[in-house]
Amino acid sequence: MTTPFLLQEHVTTTATTLIVEQKYWSWFKNTGRGFTISKQQEEGAEQTSTLLFTAETRIAGKYCTISDYNGTLLFHLQRNKLRKSEGWVLTDPAEKVLLKLRYSWARPHISDVTFGPDKAEPELTIVAKDFWWANLDIVRVTDKVVVGTVRCTNMSPGFLSQFKVTPPIWEVKVTEGTDLALMAVVTMGISDAFSQFHGLLL
């Protein structure tokens, strides 16, 4: 069983770690949430990172452009705050719908991922491993295989986490045969919902 992909050239042949860093914290404090997405590598005793994608937002974070490291536009990601099944919609530059991230208003979070423009069944689901939605698994629905694990690396412990005021940084462990672009987009949605949840508690 294979995981759907957005960009064939970014389907990894080995287990890989991404670092997804949000530039701004909350829509209470800034008009957008930009991101950088890098691939982490081990070179001997040293750890290095290679920039893969950047994302810039406008219209209070509702509209996002995602580019590769050269600045070539790859996708548009649009936030629909009033549509649960289409909380975020990803399109290519020609406006073809590629995927949708389902949003839950109860303790804001991303619940699943569907592909294509139609009302398809979810192919990926997001499973939280803690109350704050700071540790999650991205699971393939058909066979329950975990294709990615997402963890906020600068999260305050316990009750103090609700007072977090710095932008989240995410470590994404991606399994072999999974598209890094797909994992980056899903993590951006996770981060945006995470920011909304914590922003409301500040």
Short mmCIF file of C-alpha atoms in Angstrom, two decimals:
data_model
loop_
_atom_site.label_atom_id
_atom_site.label_comp_id
_atom_site.label_asym_id
_atom_site.label_seq_id
_atom_site.Cartn_x
_atom_site.Cartn_y
_atom_site.Cartn_z
CA MET A 1 0.00 0.00 0.00
CA THR A 2 1.39 3.40 -0.98
CA THR A 3 0.69 6.87 0.36
CA PRO A 4 -0.61 9.48 -2.13
CA PHE A 5 1.92 12.08 -3.13
CA LEU A 6 1.99 15.68 -4.36
CA LEU A 7 5.49 15.77 -5.85
CA GLN A 8 7.06 12.52 -7.06
CA GLU A 9 10.55 13.99 -6.80
CA HIS A 10 10.10 14.51 -3.06
CA VAL A 11 9.04 10.93 -2.25
CA THR A 12 11.77 9.83 0.13
CA THR A 13 13.66 6.57 -0.33
CA THR A 14 14.73 6.41 3.32
CA ALA A 15 13.30 7.48 6.66
CA THR A 16 13.73 11.25 6.83
CA THR A 17 13.33 14.05 9.37
CA LEU A 18 11.79 17.41 8.46
CA ILE A 19 11.91 20.57 10.54
CA VAL A 20 8.86 22.78 9.99
CA GLU A 21 9.34 26.17 11.60
CA GLN A 22 6.52 28.68 11.95
CA LYS A 23 7.72 32.27 11.64
CA TYR A 24 4.95 34.01 13.57
CA TRP A 25 2.87 32.95 16.52
CA SER A 26 -0.76 34.07 16.47
CA TRP A 27 -3.19 36.01 14.32
CA PHE A 28 -3.69 38.16 17.44
CA LYS A 29 -0.10 39.33 17.01
CA ASN A 30 0.63 39.16 13.29
CA THR A 31 -1.23 39.15 9.97
CA GLY A 32 0.21 35.87 8.78
CA ARG A 33 2.10 32.70 9.59
CA GLY A 34 5.01 32.00 7.31
CA PHE A 35 6.95 28.73 7.39
CA THR A 36 10.30 27.26 6.45
CA ILE A 37 10.60 23.53 5.83
CA SER A 38 14.03 21.90 5.94
CA LYS A 39 15.35 18.35 5.71
CA GLN A 40 17.58 17.35 8.60
CA GLN A 41 20.68 15.29 7.83
CA GLU A 42 23.38 13.55 9.84
CA GLU A 43 26.89 14.10 8.52
CA GLY A 44 29.23 12.22 10.80
CA ALA A 45 28.91 13.76 14.23
CA GLU A 46 27.30 16.91 12.84
CA GLN A 47 23.67 17.65 12.08
CA THR A 48 22.89 19.84 9.07
CA SER A 49 19.70 20.98 7.37
CA THR A 50 18.74 21.66 3.76
CA LEU A 51 15.95 24.11 2.93
CA LEU A 52 13.24 22.44 0.83
CA PHE A 53 10.21 24.75 0.91
CA THR A 54 9.09 28.16 2.12
CA ALA A 55 5.56 29.42 2.74
CA GLU A 56 4.31 32.99 2.94
CA THR A 57 0.87 34.00 4.16
CA ARG A 58 -1.37 37.01 3.74
CA ILE A 59 -4.98 38.04 4.43
CA ALA A 60 -4.56 37.28 8.15
CA GLY A 61 -3.10 33.88 7.34
CA LYS A 62 -6.06 32.75 5.19
CA TYR A 63 -4.04 32.48 1.99
CA CYS A 64 -0.62 30.84 1.70
CA THR A 65 1.82 30.40 -1.18
CA ILE A 66 4.27 27.49 -0.99
CA SER A 67 7.48 27.60 -3.03
CA ASP A 68 10.57 25.44 -3.38
CA TYR A 69 14.01 26.58 -2.22
CA ASN A 70 14.55 28.38 -5.55
CA GLY A 71 11.37 30.43 -5.14
CA THR A 72 9.36 28.49 -7.74
CA LEU A 73 5.66 28.50 -6.84
CA LEU A 74 4.37 24.99 -6.13
CA PHE A 75 1.02 25.33 -4.34
CA HIS A 76 -1.61 27.62 -2.88
CA LEU A 77 -3.08 26.74 0.52
CA GLN A 78 -6.31 28.52 1.43
CA ARG A 79 -7.95 28.56 4.85
CA ASN A 80 -11.75 28.35 5.05
CA LYS A 81 -12.64 29.13 8.67
CA LEU A 82 -16.34 28.32 8.27
CA ARG A 83 -16.06 25.03 6.36
CA LYS A 84 -15.21 22.03 8.50
CA SER A 85 -14.61 19.50 5.70
CA GLU A 86 -12.51 21.97 3.73
CA GLY A 87 -10.66 23.75 6.53
CA TRP A 88 -7.64 24.09 4.26
CA VAL A 89 -7.67 23.49 0.49
CA LEU A 90 -4.43 22.93 -1.43
CA THR A 91 -4.33 23.75 -5.15
CA ASP A 92 -1.62 23.80 -7.79
CA PRO A 93 -0.75 27.05 -9.64
CA ALA A 94 -3.49 26.23 -12.20
CA GLU A 95 -6.02 26.08 -9.31
CA LYS A 96 -6.56 22.32 -9.52
CA VAL A 97 -7.63 21.00 -6.11
CA LEU A 98 -5.04 18.54 -4.78
CA LEU A 99 -6.15 17.88 -1.21
CA LYS A 100 -8.29 19.12 1.67
CA LEU A 101 -7.55 19.18 5.38
CA ARG A 102 -10.58 18.61 7.58
CA TYR A 103 -10.83 20.95 10.57
CA SER A 104 -12.46 20.38 13.95
CA TRP A 105 -13.80 23.37 15.90
CA ALA A 106 -13.81 21.45 19.19
CA ARG A 107 -10.33 22.04 20.60
CA PRO A 108 -9.13 23.21 17.16
CA HIS A 109 -7.18 20.58 15.23
CA ILE A 110 -6.79 18.83 11.87
CA SER A 111 -8.60 15.48 11.80
CA ASP A 112 -7.97 13.99 8.35
CA VAL A 113 -6.80 14.49 4.75
CA THR A 114 -8.73 13.85 1.52
CA PHE A 115 -7.29 14.02 -1.99
CA GLY A 116 -8.82 15.49 -5.15
CA PRO A 117 -11.68 17.93 -5.79
CA ASP A 118 -14.57 15.59 -5.00
CA LYS A 119 -16.03 14.49 -1.67
CA ALA A 120 -13.67 11.56 -1.30
CA GLU A 121 -13.13 9.39 1.75
CA PRO A 122 -10.16 10.40 3.93
CA GLU A 123 -6.89 8.66 3.07
CA LEU A 124 -4.89 9.99 6.01
CA THR A 125 -6.03 10.66 9.56
CA ILE A 126 -4.34 12.69 12.30
CA VAL A 127 -4.15 11.11 15.77
CA ALA A 128 -3.12 13.21 18.78
CA LYS A 129 -0.99 11.63 21.50
CA ASP A 130 -1.48 14.38 24.08
CA PHE A 131 -4.11 16.90 25.18
CA TRP A 132 -2.39 19.89 23.56
CA TRP A 133 -2.07 18.35 20.08
CA ALA A 134 1.71 18.82 20.22
CA ASN A 135 2.54 15.14 19.54
CA LEU A 136 0.69 13.46 16.69
CA ASP A 137 0.74 10.54 14.27
CA ILE A 138 -0.22 10.84 10.60
CA VAL A 139 -1.85 7.50 9.81
CA ARG A 140 -2.80 5.92 6.48
CA VAL A 141 -6.47 5.01 6.81
CA THR A 142 -6.51 1.84 4.70
CA ASP A 143 -3.95 -0.17 6.67
CA LYS A 144 -3.42 1.95 9.84
CA VAL A 145 0.28 2.44 9.03
CA VAL A 146 1.92 5.52 10.60
CA VAL A 147 3.57 7.44 7.74
CA GLY A 148 4.73 10.38 9.85
CA THR A 149 5.07 11.49 13.46
CA VAL A 150 4.88 15.18 14.31
CA ARG A 151 6.21 16.73 17.52
CA CYS A 152 6.45 20.32 18.73
CA THR A 153 10.06 20.60 19.91
CA ASN A 154 9.76 23.86 21.84
CA MET A 155 6.63 23.08 23.81
CA SER A 156 6.41 24.07 27.47
CA PRO A 157 5.64 21.07 29.71
CA GLY A 158 2.31 20.38 31.37
CA PHE A 159 -0.01 23.21 32.35
CA LEU A 160 2.52 25.86 31.27
CA SER A 161 1.98 24.87 27.64
CA GLN A 162 -1.19 26.96 27.46
CA PHE A 163 0.90 30.08 28.07
CA LYS A 164 3.28 29.37 25.20
CA VAL A 165 4.07 32.60 23.33
CA THR A 166 6.81 31.58 20.88
CA PRO A 167 6.16 30.19 17.39
CA PRO A 168 6.13 26.38 17.30
CA ILE A 169 8.92 24.35 15.71
CA TRP A 170 7.93 20.87 14.51
CA GLU A 171 10.04 17.76 14.06
CA VAL A 172 8.44 15.46 11.49
CA LYS A 173 9.68 11.86 11.26
CA VAL A 174 8.74 10.66 7.77
CA THR A 175 8.73 7.00 6.74
CA GLU A 176 10.31 5.64 3.57
CA GLY A 177 8.16 6.07 0.45
CA THR A 178 6.32 9.15 1.73
CA ASP A 179 6.17 12.55 0.01
CA LEU A 180 8.00 15.25 1.95
CA ALA A 181 5.88 17.96 0.31
CA LEU A 182 2.72 16.23 1.53
CA MET A 183 4.07 15.95 5.08
CA ALA A 184 5.09 19.62 5.01
CA VAL A 185 1.60 20.76 3.97
CA VAL A 186 -0.15 18.60 6.58
CA THR A 187 2.20 19.87 9.30
CA MET A 188 1.50 23.48 8.30
CA GLY A 189 -2.20 22.82 8.85
CA ILE A 190 -1.44 21.18 12.19
CA SER A 191 0.68 24.17 13.22
CA ASP A 192 -1.98 26.68 12.20
CA ALA A 193 -4.68 24.90 14.22
CA PHE A 194 -2.25 24.52 17.13
CA SER A 195 -1.59 28.27 17.06
CA GLN A 196 -5.30 29.03 17.06
CA PHE A 197 -5.92 26.71 20.02
CA HIS A 198 -3.11 28.21 22.08
CA GLY A 199 -3.78 31.76 20.92
CA LEU A 200 -7.29 31.51 22.33
CA LEU A 201 -5.83 30.53 25.69
CA LEU A 202 -3.39 33.45 25.95
#
